[in-house]
Tab-separated table of C-alpha atoms in Angstrom:
chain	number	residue	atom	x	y	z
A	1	UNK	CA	49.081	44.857	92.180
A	2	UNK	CA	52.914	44.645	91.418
A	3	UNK	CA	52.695	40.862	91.019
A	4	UNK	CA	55.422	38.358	92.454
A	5	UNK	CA	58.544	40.972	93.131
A	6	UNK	CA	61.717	38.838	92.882
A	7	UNK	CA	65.780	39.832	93.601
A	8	UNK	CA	68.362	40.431	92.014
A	9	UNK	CA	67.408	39.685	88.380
A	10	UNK	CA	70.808	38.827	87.583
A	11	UNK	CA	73.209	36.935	89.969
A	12	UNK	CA	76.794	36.500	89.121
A	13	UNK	CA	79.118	34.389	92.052
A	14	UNK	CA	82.206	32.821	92.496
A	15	UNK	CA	82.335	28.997	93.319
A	16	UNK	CA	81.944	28.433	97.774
A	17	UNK	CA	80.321	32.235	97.957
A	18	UNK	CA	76.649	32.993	99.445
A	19	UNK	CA	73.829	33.674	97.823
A	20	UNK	CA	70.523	35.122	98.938
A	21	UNK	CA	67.469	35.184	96.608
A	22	UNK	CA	64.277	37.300	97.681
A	23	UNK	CA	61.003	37.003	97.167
A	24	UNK	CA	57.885	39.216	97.705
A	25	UNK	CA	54.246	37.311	97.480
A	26	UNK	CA	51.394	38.715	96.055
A	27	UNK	CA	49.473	40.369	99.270
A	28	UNK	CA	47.017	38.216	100.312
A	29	UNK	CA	48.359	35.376	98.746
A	30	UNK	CA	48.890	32.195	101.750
A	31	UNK	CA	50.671	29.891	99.450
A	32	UNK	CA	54.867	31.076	98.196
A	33	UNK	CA	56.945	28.469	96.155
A	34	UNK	CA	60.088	28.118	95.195
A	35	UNK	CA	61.031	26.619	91.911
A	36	UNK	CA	64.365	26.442	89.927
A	37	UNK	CA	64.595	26.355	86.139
A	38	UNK	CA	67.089	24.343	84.102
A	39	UNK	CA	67.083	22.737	80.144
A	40	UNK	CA	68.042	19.883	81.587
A	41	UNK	CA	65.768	19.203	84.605
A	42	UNK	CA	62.981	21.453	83.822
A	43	UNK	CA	60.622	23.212	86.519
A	44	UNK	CA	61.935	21.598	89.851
A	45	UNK	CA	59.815	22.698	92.960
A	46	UNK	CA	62.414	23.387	95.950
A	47	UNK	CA	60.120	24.560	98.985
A	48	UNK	CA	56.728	25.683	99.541
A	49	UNK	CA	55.165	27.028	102.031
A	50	UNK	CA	51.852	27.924	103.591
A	51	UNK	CA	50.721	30.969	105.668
A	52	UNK	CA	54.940	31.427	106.404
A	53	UNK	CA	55.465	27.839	107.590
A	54	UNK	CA	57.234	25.184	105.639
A	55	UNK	CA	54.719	22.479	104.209
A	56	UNK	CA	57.069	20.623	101.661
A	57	UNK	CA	61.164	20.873	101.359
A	58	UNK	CA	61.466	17.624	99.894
A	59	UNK	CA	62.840	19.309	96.700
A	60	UNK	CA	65.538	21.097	98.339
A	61	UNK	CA	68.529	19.620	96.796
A	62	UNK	CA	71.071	19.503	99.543
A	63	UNK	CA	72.296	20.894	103.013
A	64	UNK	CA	73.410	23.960	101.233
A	65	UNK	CA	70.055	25.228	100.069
A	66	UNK	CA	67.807	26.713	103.223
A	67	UNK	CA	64.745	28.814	102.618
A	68	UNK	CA	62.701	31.089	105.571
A	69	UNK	CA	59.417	32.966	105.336
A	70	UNK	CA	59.616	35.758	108.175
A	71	UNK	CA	56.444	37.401	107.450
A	72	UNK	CA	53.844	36.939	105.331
A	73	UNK	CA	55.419	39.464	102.536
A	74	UNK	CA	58.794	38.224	102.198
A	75	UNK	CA	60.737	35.363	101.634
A	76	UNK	CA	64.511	33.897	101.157
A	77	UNK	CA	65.976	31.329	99.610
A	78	UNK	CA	69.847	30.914	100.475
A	79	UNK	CA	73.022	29.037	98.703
A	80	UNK	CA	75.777	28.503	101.450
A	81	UNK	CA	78.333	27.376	99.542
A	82	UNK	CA	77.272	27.973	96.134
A	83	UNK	CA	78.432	25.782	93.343
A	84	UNK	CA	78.286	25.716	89.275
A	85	UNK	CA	75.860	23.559	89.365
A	86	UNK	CA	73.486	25.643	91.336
A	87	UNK	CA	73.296	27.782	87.748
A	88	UNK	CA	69.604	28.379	87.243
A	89	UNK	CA	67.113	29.972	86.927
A	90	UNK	CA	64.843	30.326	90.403
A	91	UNK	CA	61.205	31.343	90.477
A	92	UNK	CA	59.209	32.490	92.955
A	93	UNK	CA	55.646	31.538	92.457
A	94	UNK	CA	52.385	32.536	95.245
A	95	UNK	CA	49.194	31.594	95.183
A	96	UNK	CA	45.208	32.013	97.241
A	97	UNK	CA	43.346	29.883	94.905
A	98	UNK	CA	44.048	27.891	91.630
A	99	UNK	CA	46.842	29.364	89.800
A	100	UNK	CA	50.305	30.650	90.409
A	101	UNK	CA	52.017	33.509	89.289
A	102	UNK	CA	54.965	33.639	89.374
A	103	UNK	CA	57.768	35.985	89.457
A	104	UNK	CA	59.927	37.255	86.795
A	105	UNK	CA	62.947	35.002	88.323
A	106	UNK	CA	66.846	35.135	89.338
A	107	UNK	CA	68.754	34.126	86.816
A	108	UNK	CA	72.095	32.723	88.768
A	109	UNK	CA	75.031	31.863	87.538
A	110	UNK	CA	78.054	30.462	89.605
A	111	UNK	CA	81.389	30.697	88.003
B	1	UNK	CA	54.134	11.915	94.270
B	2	UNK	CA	52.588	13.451	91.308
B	3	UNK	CA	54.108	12.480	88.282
B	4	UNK	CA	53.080	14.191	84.614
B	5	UNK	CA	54.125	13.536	81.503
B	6	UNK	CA	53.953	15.717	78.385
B	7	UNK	CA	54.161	15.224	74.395
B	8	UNK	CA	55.341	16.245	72.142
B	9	UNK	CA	58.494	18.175	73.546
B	10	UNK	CA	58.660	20.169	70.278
B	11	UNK	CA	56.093	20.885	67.473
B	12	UNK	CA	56.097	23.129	64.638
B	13	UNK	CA	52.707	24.655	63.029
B	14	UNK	CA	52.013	26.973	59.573
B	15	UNK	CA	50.305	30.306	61.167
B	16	UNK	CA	46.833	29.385	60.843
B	17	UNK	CA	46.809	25.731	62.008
B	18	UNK	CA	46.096	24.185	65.040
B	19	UNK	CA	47.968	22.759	67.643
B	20	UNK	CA	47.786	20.116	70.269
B	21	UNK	CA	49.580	19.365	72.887
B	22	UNK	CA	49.007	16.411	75.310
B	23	UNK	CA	49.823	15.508	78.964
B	24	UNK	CA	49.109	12.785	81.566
B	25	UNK	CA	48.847	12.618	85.152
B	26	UNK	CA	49.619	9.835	87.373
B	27	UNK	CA	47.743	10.617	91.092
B	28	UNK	CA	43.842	10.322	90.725
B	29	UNK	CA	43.489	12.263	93.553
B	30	UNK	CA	44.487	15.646	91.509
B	31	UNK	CA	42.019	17.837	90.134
B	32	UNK	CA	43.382	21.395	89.197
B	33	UNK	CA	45.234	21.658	85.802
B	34	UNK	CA	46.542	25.119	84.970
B	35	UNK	CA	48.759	25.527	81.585
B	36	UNK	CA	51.600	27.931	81.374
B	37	UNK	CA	53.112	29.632	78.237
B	38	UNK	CA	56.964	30.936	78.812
B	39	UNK	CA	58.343	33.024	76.349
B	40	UNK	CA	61.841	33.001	76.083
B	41	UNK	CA	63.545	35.197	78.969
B	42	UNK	CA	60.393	35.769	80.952
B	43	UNK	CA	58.099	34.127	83.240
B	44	UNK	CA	55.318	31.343	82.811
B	45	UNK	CA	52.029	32.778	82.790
B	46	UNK	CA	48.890	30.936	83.580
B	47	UNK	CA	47.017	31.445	79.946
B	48	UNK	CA	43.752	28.652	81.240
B	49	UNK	CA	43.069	26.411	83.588
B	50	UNK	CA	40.427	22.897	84.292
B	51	UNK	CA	39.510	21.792	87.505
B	52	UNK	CA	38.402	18.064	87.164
B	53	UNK	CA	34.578	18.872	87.891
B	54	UNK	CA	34.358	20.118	84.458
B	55	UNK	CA	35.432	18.210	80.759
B	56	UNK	CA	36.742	21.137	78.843
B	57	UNK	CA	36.820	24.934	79.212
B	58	UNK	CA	37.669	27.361	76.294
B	59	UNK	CA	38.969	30.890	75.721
B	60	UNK	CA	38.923	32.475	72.355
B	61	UNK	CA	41.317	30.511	70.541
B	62	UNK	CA	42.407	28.095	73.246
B	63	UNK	CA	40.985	25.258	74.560
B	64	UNK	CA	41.842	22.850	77.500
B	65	UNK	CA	39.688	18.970	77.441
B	66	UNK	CA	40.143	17.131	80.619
B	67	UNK	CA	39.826	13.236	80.840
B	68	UNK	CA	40.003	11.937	84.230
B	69	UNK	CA	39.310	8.203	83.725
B	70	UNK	CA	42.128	8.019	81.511
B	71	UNK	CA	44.423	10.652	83.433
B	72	UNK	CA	45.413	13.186	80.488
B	73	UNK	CA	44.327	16.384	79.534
B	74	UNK	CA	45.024	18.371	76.088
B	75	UNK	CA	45.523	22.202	75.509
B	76	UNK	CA	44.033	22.995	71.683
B	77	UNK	CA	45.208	26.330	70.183
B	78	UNK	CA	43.356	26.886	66.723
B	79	UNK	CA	44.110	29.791	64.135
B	80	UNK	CA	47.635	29.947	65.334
B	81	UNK	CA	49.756	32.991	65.480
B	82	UNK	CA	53.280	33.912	65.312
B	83	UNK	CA	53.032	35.373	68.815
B	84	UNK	CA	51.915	31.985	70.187
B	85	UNK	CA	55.309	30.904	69.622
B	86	UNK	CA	56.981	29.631	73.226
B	87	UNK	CA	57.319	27.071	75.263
B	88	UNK	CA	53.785	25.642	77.097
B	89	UNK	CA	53.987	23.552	80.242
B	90	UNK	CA	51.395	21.243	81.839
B	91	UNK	CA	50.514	20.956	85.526
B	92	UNK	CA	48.659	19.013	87.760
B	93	UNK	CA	47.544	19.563	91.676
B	94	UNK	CA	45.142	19.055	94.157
B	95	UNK	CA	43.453	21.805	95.942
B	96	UNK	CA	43.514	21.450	99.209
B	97	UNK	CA	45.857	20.037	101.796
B	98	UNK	CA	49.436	18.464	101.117
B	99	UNK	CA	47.922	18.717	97.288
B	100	UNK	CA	48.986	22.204	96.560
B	101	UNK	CA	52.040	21.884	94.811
B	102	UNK	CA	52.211	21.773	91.165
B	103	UNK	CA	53.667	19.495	89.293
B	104	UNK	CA	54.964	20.473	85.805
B	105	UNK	CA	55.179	18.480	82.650
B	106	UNK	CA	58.318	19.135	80.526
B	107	UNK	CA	57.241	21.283	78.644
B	108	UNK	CA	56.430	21.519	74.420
B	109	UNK	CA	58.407	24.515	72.433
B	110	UNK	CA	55.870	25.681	69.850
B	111	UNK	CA	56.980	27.137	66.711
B	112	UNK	CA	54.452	28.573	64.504
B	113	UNK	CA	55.927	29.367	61.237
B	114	UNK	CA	54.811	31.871	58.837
């Protein structure tokens, strides 16, 4: 198995540009999370979702984040506009039972 | 919500020694509490796991104890190596249901010094 396949790796972007982060789940896996990755805020959970539909977007930070699940092998999470502040690093975790694994993350960086 | 706390945020070890590190949960109703090592640049792996039907669990040189009257659990790494060095995170869930997301303790950079 290839694991938690995440894209880009590397995101550079200007200030009020879109972003689009992707995600590929573990097959077989029903559970895909999003989390973003700062020093100063830690691990945040933004979304999650279960067999494709949206269980918990409580952590989505504003209007400007929106994340879909199409299928049951892909995933999205979008920045429309993107600001500094949005620099992070987002994960992409998936899970059956008991632990996640996650991806190797975006690391994003709006200048 | 689930909220967990986790000490100490840094901790420094001599190769050999053990280390502890120590986190609390706050919802009674979670009972699935992975740990995660992140090494700088890369991903956090699941390195063990305790559900709360069981008091401690061990592999090789690491150890998890679970106490769920008191709400914290402890991840014990003995004869530590320089390759343990990273930061370790904490989580608590539930299982089943709206319980599913994890919630992650700060996390505790380990430095094991030679």
């Amino acid at each position: 198995d290839a694991g938690v396949i995440q894209s880009p790796r590397h995101e550079v972007t200007e200030m009020g540009q879109e972003v689009t982060l992707r995600c590929k789940p573990i097959s077989g896996h029903d559970y895909l999370f999003w989390y973003r990755q700062t020093m100063m805020r830690g691990l945040e959970l933004l979304i999650y979702f279960n067999n494709n539909v949206p269980i918990d977007d409580s952590g989505m930070p504003e209007d400007r984040f929106s994340a879909k699940m199409p299928n049951a092998s892909f995933s999205t999470l979008k920045i429309q506009p993107s600001e500094p502040r949005d620099s992070a690093v987002y994960f992409c975790a998936s899970r059956h039972r008991g632990g996640y694994t996650f991806g190797s993350g975006t690391r994003l960086t709006v200048v | 919500g689930e909220n967990v706390e986790q000490h100490p945020s840094t901790l420094s070890v001599q190769e050999g020694d053990s280390a502890v590190i120590k986190c609390t949960y706050s919802d009674s109703a979670s009972n699935y509490f992975p740990w995660y090592k992140q090494e700088l640049g890369k991903r956090p792996q699941l390195i063990i796991d305790i559900r709360s039907n069981v008091g401690e669990k061990k592999d090789q040189r690491i150890a998890v104890t679970l106490n769920k009257t008191a709400k914290h659990f402890s991840l014990h790494i003995t004869e530590t190596q320089p390759e343990d060095s990273a930061v370790y995170f904490c989580a608590a869930s539930g299982l089943t249901g709206g319980g599913n997301k994890l919630t992650f303790g700060t996390g505790t950079q380990l430095k094991v010094e030679l």
